[in-house]
PDB file of C-alpha atoms in Angstrom:
ATOM      1  CA  LEU A   1     103.491 150.155 162.514  1.00 95.00           C
ATOM      2  CA  SER A   2     107.186 149.189 161.199  1.00 97.00           C
ATOM      3  CA  VAL A   3     107.499 148.124 157.644  1.00 98.00           C
ATOM      4  CA  GLY A   4     109.767 146.132 155.911  1.00 98.00           C
ATOM      5  CA  LEU A   5     109.810 146.543 151.743  1.00 98.00           C
ATOM      6  CA  LEU A   6     111.662 143.797 150.034  1.00 98.00           C
ATOM      7  CA  VAL A   7     112.775 145.327 146.857  1.00 97.00           C
ATOM      8  CA  ILE A   8     113.818 142.313 144.045  1.00 96.00           C
ATOM      9  CA  ALA A   9     115.843 143.701 141.429  1.00 95.00           C
ATOM     10  CA  GLU A  10     113.877 144.834 138.224  1.00 94.00           C
ATOM     11  CA  ALA A  11     111.145 145.464 140.666  1.00 95.00           C
ATOM     12  CA  ASN A  12     108.370 148.176 139.039  1.00 93.00           C
ATOM     13  CA  ALA A  13     109.066 151.783 140.823  1.00 95.00           C
ATOM     14  CA  PHE A  14     105.230 152.649 140.325  1.00 95.00           C
ATOM     15  CA  SER A  15     104.482 149.260 142.715  1.00 95.00           C
ATOM     16  CA  LEU A  16     107.248 150.403 145.053  1.00 96.00           C
ATOM     17  CA  ALA A  17     105.480 153.784 145.307  1.00 96.00           C
ATOM     18  CA  ALA A  18     102.474 152.898 145.560  1.00 96.00           C
ATOM     19  CA  CYS A  19     103.578 150.828 148.955  1.00 96.00           C
ATOM     20  CA  VAL A  20     105.246 153.967 150.417  1.00 97.00           C
ATOM     21  CA  HIS A  21     103.599 157.101 149.025  1.00 96.00           C
ATOM     22  CA  PRO A  22     100.362 156.103 151.117  1.00 97.00           C
ATOM     23  CA  MET A  23     102.346 155.626 154.507  1.00 98.00           C
ATOM     24  CA  ARG A  24     104.372 158.911 153.870  1.00 97.00           C
ATOM     25  CA  ALA A  25     101.026 160.530 153.058  1.00 97.00           C
ATOM     26  CA  ALA A  26      99.099 158.916 156.191  1.00 97.00           C
ATOM     27  CA  ASN A  27     102.055 160.294 158.339  1.00 98.00           C
ATOM     28  CA  ARG A  28     101.726 163.711 157.140  1.00 97.00           C
ATOM     29  CA  ARG A  29      97.921 164.026 157.407  1.00 96.00           C
ATOM     30  CA  ALA A  30      97.890 162.300 160.918  1.00 96.00           C
ATOM     31  CA  GLY A  31     100.375 164.948 161.889  1.00 96.00           C
ATOM     32  CA  ARG A  32     102.118 161.859 163.762  1.00 97.00           C
ATOM     33  CA  SER A  33     104.408 158.836 163.076  1.00 96.00           C
ATOM     34  CA  LEU A  34     102.169 155.766 162.023  1.00 97.00           C
ATOM     35  CA  PHE A  35     104.422 154.168 159.893  1.00 97.00           C
ATOM     36  CA  HIS A  36     108.233 153.624 159.784  1.00 97.00           C
ATOM     37  CA  TRP A  37     109.391 151.659 156.811  1.00 98.00           C
ATOM     38  CA  SER A  38     112.612 150.571 155.773  1.00 97.00           C
ATOM     39  CA  PHE A  39     114.245 149.214 152.142  1.00 98.00           C
ATOM     40  CA  LEU A  40     115.531 145.867 152.141  1.00 98.00           C
ATOM     41  CA  SER A  41     117.118 143.264 149.551  1.00 97.00           C
ATOM     42  CA  PRO A  42     118.354 139.715 149.953  1.00 95.00           C
ATOM     43  CA  SER A  43     122.158 140.903 149.893  1.00 94.00           C
ATOM     44  CA  GLY A  44     121.713 145.124 150.493  1.00 95.00           C
ATOM     45  CA  GLY A  45     123.491 147.616 148.199  1.00 96.00           C
ATOM     46  CA  PRO A  46     121.804 149.626 145.682  1.00 96.00           C
ATOM     47  CA  MET A  47     118.783 147.377 144.262  1.00 95.00           C
ATOM     48  CA  ALA A  48     118.059 148.296 140.256  1.00 94.00           C
ATOM     49  CA  LEU A  49     114.486 149.221 139.283  1.00 96.00           C
ATOM     50  CA  THR A  50     112.645 148.938 135.872  1.00 93.00           C
ATOM     51  CA  ALA A  51     112.631 152.899 136.278  1.00 92.00           C
ATOM     52  CA  GLY A  52     116.277 153.160 135.746  1.00 93.00           C
ATOM     53  CA  PHE A  53     117.402 154.060 139.319  1.00 94.00           C
ATOM     54  CA  ASP A  54     118.671 152.505 141.891  1.00 95.00           C
ATOM     55  CA  VAL A  55     117.321 152.267 145.535  1.00 96.00           C
ATOM     56  CA  ALA A  56     119.564 152.248 148.631  1.00 97.00           C
ATOM     57  CA  THR A  57     118.857 148.865 150.794  1.00 97.00           C
ATOM     58  CA  ARG A  58     120.231 147.065 153.437  1.00 97.00           C
ATOM     59  CA  PRO A  59     120.335 143.171 154.219  1.00 97.00           C
ATOM     60  CA  LEU A  60     117.299 141.141 155.018  1.00 97.00           C
ATOM     61  CA  PRO A  61     118.013 140.376 158.911  1.00 96.00           C
ATOM     62  CA  ASP A  62     117.755 137.065 160.168  1.00 93.00           C
ATOM     63  CA  ARG A  63     115.334 138.420 162.935  1.00 95.00           C
ATOM     64  CA  ALA A  64     112.481 140.686 161.928  1.00 96.00           C
ATOM     65  CA  ASP A  65     112.808 143.997 163.177  1.00 95.00           C
ATOM     66  CA  PHE A  66     109.726 144.931 161.383  1.00 97.00           C
ATOM     67  CA  ASP A  67     105.719 143.934 161.933  1.00 97.00           C
ATOM     68  CA  LEU A  68     104.757 143.823 158.064  1.00 98.00           C
ATOM     69  CA  LEU A  69     106.918 142.579 155.336  1.00 98.00           C
ATOM     70  CA  PHE A  70     106.065 143.340 151.818  1.00 98.00           C
ATOM     71  CA  ILE A  71     108.001 141.693 148.588  1.00 98.00           C
ATOM     72  CA  VAL A  72     107.700 143.909 145.840  1.00 97.00           C
ATOM     73  CA  ALA A  73     109.041 141.935 142.646  1.00 95.00           C
ATOM     74  CA  GLY A  74     108.463 142.363 138.870  1.00 91.00           C
ATOM     75  CA  PHE A  75     110.487 141.348 136.450  1.00 90.00           C
ATOM     76  CA  ARG A  76     113.215 137.470 136.011  1.00 89.00           C
ATOM     77  CA  LEU A  77     111.412 136.331 138.982  1.00 88.00           C
ATOM     78  CA  GLU A  78     112.681 132.664 138.814  1.00 86.00           C
ATOM     79  CA  GLU A  79     116.094 133.476 138.422  1.00 88.00           C
ATOM     80  CA  GLN A  80     116.071 135.706 141.616  1.00 90.00           C
ATOM     81  CA  VAL A  81     114.139 133.019 143.383  1.00 90.00           C
ATOM     82  CA  THR A  82     117.224 131.429 145.259  1.00 93.00           C
ATOM     83  CA  PRO A  83     116.522 128.693 148.167  1.00 94.00           C
ATOM     84  CA  ASP A  84     118.498 131.228 150.449  1.00 95.00           C
ATOM     85  CA  LEU A  85     115.907 133.653 150.386  1.00 96.00           C
ATOM     86  CA  LEU A  86     113.007 131.177 150.728  1.00 96.00           C
ATOM     87  CA  ALA A  87     114.670 129.764 153.757  1.00 97.00           C
ATOM     88  CA  ARG A  88     114.814 133.094 155.426  1.00 96.00           C
ATOM     89  CA  LEU A  89     111.187 134.137 154.395  1.00 97.00           C
ATOM     90  CA  ARG A  90     110.273 130.943 156.089  1.00 97.00           C
ATOM     91  CA  ARG A  91     111.886 131.826 159.255  1.00 97.00           C
ATOM     92  CA  LEU A  92     110.648 135.152 159.118  1.00 97.00           C
ATOM     93  CA  ALA A  93     106.865 134.781 158.144  1.00 97.00           C
ATOM     94  CA  PRO A  94     106.212 133.991 162.126  1.00 97.00           C
ATOM     95  CA  GLN A  95     107.819 136.798 163.465  1.00 97.00           C
ATOM     96  CA  VAL A  96     105.783 139.462 161.876  1.00 98.00           C
ATOM     97  CA  ARG A  97     101.882 139.947 161.320  1.00 97.00           C
ATOM     98  CA  ALA A  98     101.502 139.525 158.019  1.00 97.00           C
ATOM     99  CA  MET A  99     103.538 138.900 154.827  1.00 98.00           C
ATOM    100  CA  GLY A 100     102.884 140.417 151.511  1.00 97.00           C
ATOM    101  CA  GLY A 101     103.092 140.048 147.506  1.00 97.00           C
ATOM    102  CA  VAL A 102     103.215 142.991 145.581  1.00 96.00           C
ATOM    103  CA  ASP A 103     103.244 142.595 141.684  1.00 93.00           C
ATOM    104  CA  GLY A 104     105.483 139.905 141.264  1.00 93.00           C
ATOM    105  CA  GLY A 105     106.254 139.302 145.212  1.00 96.00           C
ATOM    106  CA  SER A 106     103.387 136.786 144.972  1.00 96.00           C
ATOM    107  CA  TRP A 107     105.926 134.266 143.122  1.00 95.00           C
ATOM    108  CA  PHE A 108     108.189 134.285 145.876  1.00 97.00           C
ATOM    109  CA  LEU A 109     105.743 133.761 149.026  1.00 98.00           C
ATOM    110  CA  ALA A 110     104.180 130.886 146.508  1.00 97.00           C
ATOM    111  CA  ARG A 111     107.374 129.238 145.979  1.00 96.00           C
ATOM    112  CA  ALA A 112     108.368 129.545 149.901  1.00 97.00           C
ATOM    113  CA  GLY A 113     104.942 127.224 150.242  1.00 97.00           C
ATOM    114  CA  LEU A 114     103.595 130.460 152.465  1.00 98.00           C
ATOM    115  CA  LEU A 115     100.102 130.890 150.553  1.00 98.00           C
ATOM    116  CA  ASP A 116      99.373 126.842 150.845  1.00 97.00           C
ATOM    117  CA  GLY A 117      95.832 126.819 151.369  1.00 97.00           C
ATOM    118  CA  HIS A 118      95.933 130.612 151.356  1.00 97.00           C
ATOM    119  CA  ILE A 119      93.286 132.607 148.355  1.00 97.00           C
ATOM    120  CA  ALA A 120      95.927 134.709 145.974  1.00 97.00           C
ATOM    121  CA  THR A 121      96.726 136.627 143.092  1.00 96.00           C
ATOM    122  CA  THR A 122      99.471 138.518 141.310  1.00 94.00           C
ATOM    123  CA  HIS A 123      99.496 140.350 138.230  1.00 91.00           C
ATOM    124  CA  TRP A 124      97.220 139.322 135.810  1.00 89.00           C
ATOM    125  CA  GLU A 125      99.673 138.651 133.057  1.00 89.00           C
ATOM    126  CA  ASP A 126     100.864 135.749 134.982  1.00 89.00           C
ATOM    127  CA  LEU A 127      97.623 134.504 136.770  1.00 91.00           C
ATOM    128  CA  GLU A 128      97.138 131.548 134.821  1.00 92.00           C
ATOM    129  CA  THR A 129     101.161 130.178 134.863  1.00 93.00           C
ATOM    130  CA  PHE A 130     100.563 131.294 138.699  1.00 94.00           C
ATOM    131  CA  ALA A 131      97.488 128.774 138.942  1.00 95.00           C
ATOM    132  CA  SER A 132      99.024 125.817 137.422  1.00 95.00           C
ATOM    133  CA  ARG A 133     102.629 126.025 138.854  1.00 95.00           C
ATOM    134  CA  PHE A 134     100.855 126.300 142.539  1.00 97.00           C
ATOM    135  CA  PRO A 135      97.873 124.135 142.760  1.00 96.00           C
ATOM    136  CA  ALA A 136      97.688 124.361 146.566  1.00 97.00           C
ATOM    137  CA  ILE A 137      96.940 128.190 146.242  1.00 97.00           C
ATOM    138  CA  GLU A 138      93.288 129.358 144.930  1.00 97.00           C
ATOM    139  CA  VAL A 139      94.309 131.989 142.662  1.00 95.00           C
ATOM    140  CA  ARG A 140      91.716 134.696 142.061  1.00 94.00           C
ATOM    141  CA  ARG A 141      91.823 137.341 139.447  1.00 92.00           C
ATOM    142  CA  ASP A 142      91.516 140.454 142.415  1.00 92.00           C
ATOM    143  CA  ARG A 143      92.649 143.571 142.745  1.00 92.00           C
ATOM    144  CA  TYR A 144      93.806 142.610 145.992  1.00 95.00           C
ATOM    145  CA  VAL A 145      93.457 139.712 148.358  1.00 96.00           C
ATOM    146  CA  ILE A 146      93.790 139.306 151.786  1.00 96.00           C
ATOM    147  CA  SER A 147      93.842 135.819 153.174  1.00 97.00           C
ATOM    148  CA  GLY A 148      94.718 135.256 157.065  1.00 96.00           C
ATOM    149  CA  ASN A 149      98.064 136.749 157.336  1.00 96.00           C
ATOM    150  CA  MET A 150      99.150 136.724 153.701  1.00 98.00           C
ATOM    151  CA  VAL A 151      98.254 139.703 151.131  1.00 97.00           C
ATOM    152  CA  THR A 152      98.470 140.032 147.705  1.00 97.00           C
ATOM    153  CA  THR A 153      98.472 142.574 144.937  1.00 95.00           C
ATOM    154  CA  GLY A 154      97.907 142.429 141.205  1.00 90.00           C
ATOM    155  CA  GLY A 155     100.336 145.305 140.757  1.00 86.00           C
ATOM    156  CA  ALA A 156     100.410 149.246 141.483  1.00 90.00           C
ATOM    157  CA  ALA A 157      97.347 150.503 141.703  1.00 91.00           C
ATOM    158  CA  PRO A 158      96.045 147.490 143.503  1.00 93.00           C
ATOM    159  CA  CYS A 159      98.542 148.141 145.811  1.00 94.00           C
ATOM    160  CA  LEU A 160      97.786 151.345 146.373  1.00 94.00           C
ATOM    161  CA  ASP A 161      94.151 150.071 147.345  1.00 94.00           C
ATOM    162  CA  MET A 162      95.090 147.502 149.706  1.00 95.00           C
ATOM    163  CA  MET A 163      97.275 149.963 151.136  1.00 96.00           C
ATOM    164  CA  LEU A 164      94.456 152.643 151.500  1.00 95.00           C
ATOM    165  CA  HIS A 165      92.058 149.496 153.201  1.00 94.00           C
ATOM    166  CA  LEU A 166      95.413 149.063 155.526  1.00 95.00           C
ATOM    167  CA  ILE A 167      95.100 152.985 156.413  1.00 96.00           C
ATOM    168  CA  GLY A 168      91.557 152.359 157.045  1.00 94.00           C
ATOM    169  CA  ALA A 169      91.183 149.898 159.079  1.00 94.00           C
ATOM    170  CA  ARG A 170      93.411 150.732 161.168  1.00 95.00           C
ATOM    171  CA  TRP A 171      92.948 154.289 162.018  1.00 96.00           C
ATOM    172  CA  GLY A 172      89.681 154.937 159.980  1.00 95.00           C
ATOM    173  CA  ALA A 173      88.077 155.717 156.828  1.00 93.00           C
ATOM    174  CA  GLU A 174      88.572 159.646 157.159  1.00 94.00           C
ATOM    175  CA  LEU A 175      92.199 159.123 157.285  1.00 95.00           C
ATOM    176  CA  ALA A 176      92.098 156.559 154.396  1.00 94.00           C
ATOM    177  CA  LEU A 177      90.421 159.189 152.253  1.00 93.00           C
ATOM    178  CA  ARG A 178      92.470 162.064 153.368  1.00 94.00           C
ATOM    179  CA  VAL A 179      95.472 160.044 151.858  1.00 95.00           C
ATOM    180  CA  ALA A 180      93.476 159.151 148.754  1.00 93.00           C
ATOM    181  CA  GLY A 181      92.805 162.620 148.384  1.00 92.00           C
ATOM    182  CA  ALA A 182      96.271 163.499 148.298  1.00 90.00           C
ATOM    183  CA  PHE A 183      96.715 161.702 145.020  1.00 90.00           C
ATOM    184  CA  LEU A 184      93.616 162.725 144.050  1.00 85.00           C
ATOM    185  CA  TYR A 185      92.848 159.414 143.818  1.00 86.00           C
ATOM    186  CA  GLU A 186      89.164 157.783 143.841  1.00 78.00           C
ATOM    187  CA  PRO A 187      89.293 154.511 145.698  1.00 67.00           C
ATOM    188  CA  LEU A 188      86.217 153.066 144.077  1.00 58.00           C
ATOM    189  CA  HIS A 189      87.705 149.603 143.658  1.00 65.00           C
ATOM    190  CA  ALA A 190      86.530 146.763 146.004  1.00 64.00           C
ATOM    191  CA  PRO A 191      89.437 143.741 146.459  1.00 64.00           C
ATOM    192  CA  THR A 192      87.347 141.359 144.569  1.00 63.00           C
ATOM    193  CA  ALA A 193      86.910 143.697 141.548  1.00 64.00           C
ATOM    194  CA  PRO A 194      88.557 142.129 138.778  1.00 67.00           C
ATOM    195  CA  GLN A 195      92.165 142.680 137.180  1.00 67.00           C
ATOM    196  CA  GLN A 196      91.303 143.644 133.309  1.00 64.00           C
ATOM    197  CA  SER A 197      93.778 144.731 130.846  1.00 55.00           C
ATOM    198  CA  LEU A 198      92.780 147.311 128.507  1.00 51.00           C
ATOM    199  CA  PRO A 199      92.611 145.519 125.840  1.00 55.00           C
ATOM    200  CA  ALA A 200      90.511 142.915 127.247  1.00 54.00           C
ATOM    201  CA  ALA A 201      88.107 145.525 128.150  1.00 52.00           C
ATOM    202  CA  ARG A 202      88.083 147.453 125.259  1.00 55.00           C
ATOM    203  CA  LEU A 203      87.073 143.897 123.497  1.00 53.00           C
ATOM    204  CA  ALA A 204      84.576 142.799 125.707  1.00 55.00           C
ATOM    205  CA  ARG A 205      82.747 146.407 125.070  1.00 58.00           C
ATOM    206  CA  ALA A 206      83.156 145.867 121.432  1.00 60.00           C
ATOM    207  CA  ASP A 207      81.707 141.737 121.486  1.00 60.00           C
ATOM    208  CA  PRO A 208      80.697 141.049 124.579  1.00 59.00           C
ATOM    209  CA  ALA A 209      81.074 136.559 124.065  1.00 62.00           C
ATOM    210  CA  LEU A 210      84.607 137.878 123.285  1.00 55.00           C
TER     211      LEU A 210
END
């Protein structure tokens, strides 16, 4: 599979790594190239992540040269959702097998109208705002959601779960477990497991009514 990773400025490095490293590990464990990927941005050039370093990118093409397109975003979403970028996403949508929104990437798909009529999620901090802003989307607190050819995740760790699911669905559960083992990660989370912040989890244990 060829994967385009559309990196938006101030994306979370952990979210980007959760996309890339399962593919790298799958290639290594399989002993052949199952995935190849490229880093993209709206206009190309270095793209700054919140971790304080840049990722070299090429411009998002008008014609898809990838099978899947994942949008990885984190902060300053509204000011980066430009009419030109939304139009390009709409043009690319029918050219790819699937599109995904990682962390804040769901906002770009939603603003482009590509999630209308779909089930979707985004980071738990933004779920209520996301649901009220986009009434045509059935918003859930799930870790990740696959709805037709649209995939959305609630952040970095759910993205890792989603990538392991993708590897397992395409190349078998054994390879997915070997990739998880490379990161000492136990893939115990179902897609429908709810996102829950640690403070909320502690409150729930202290007082179930809360």
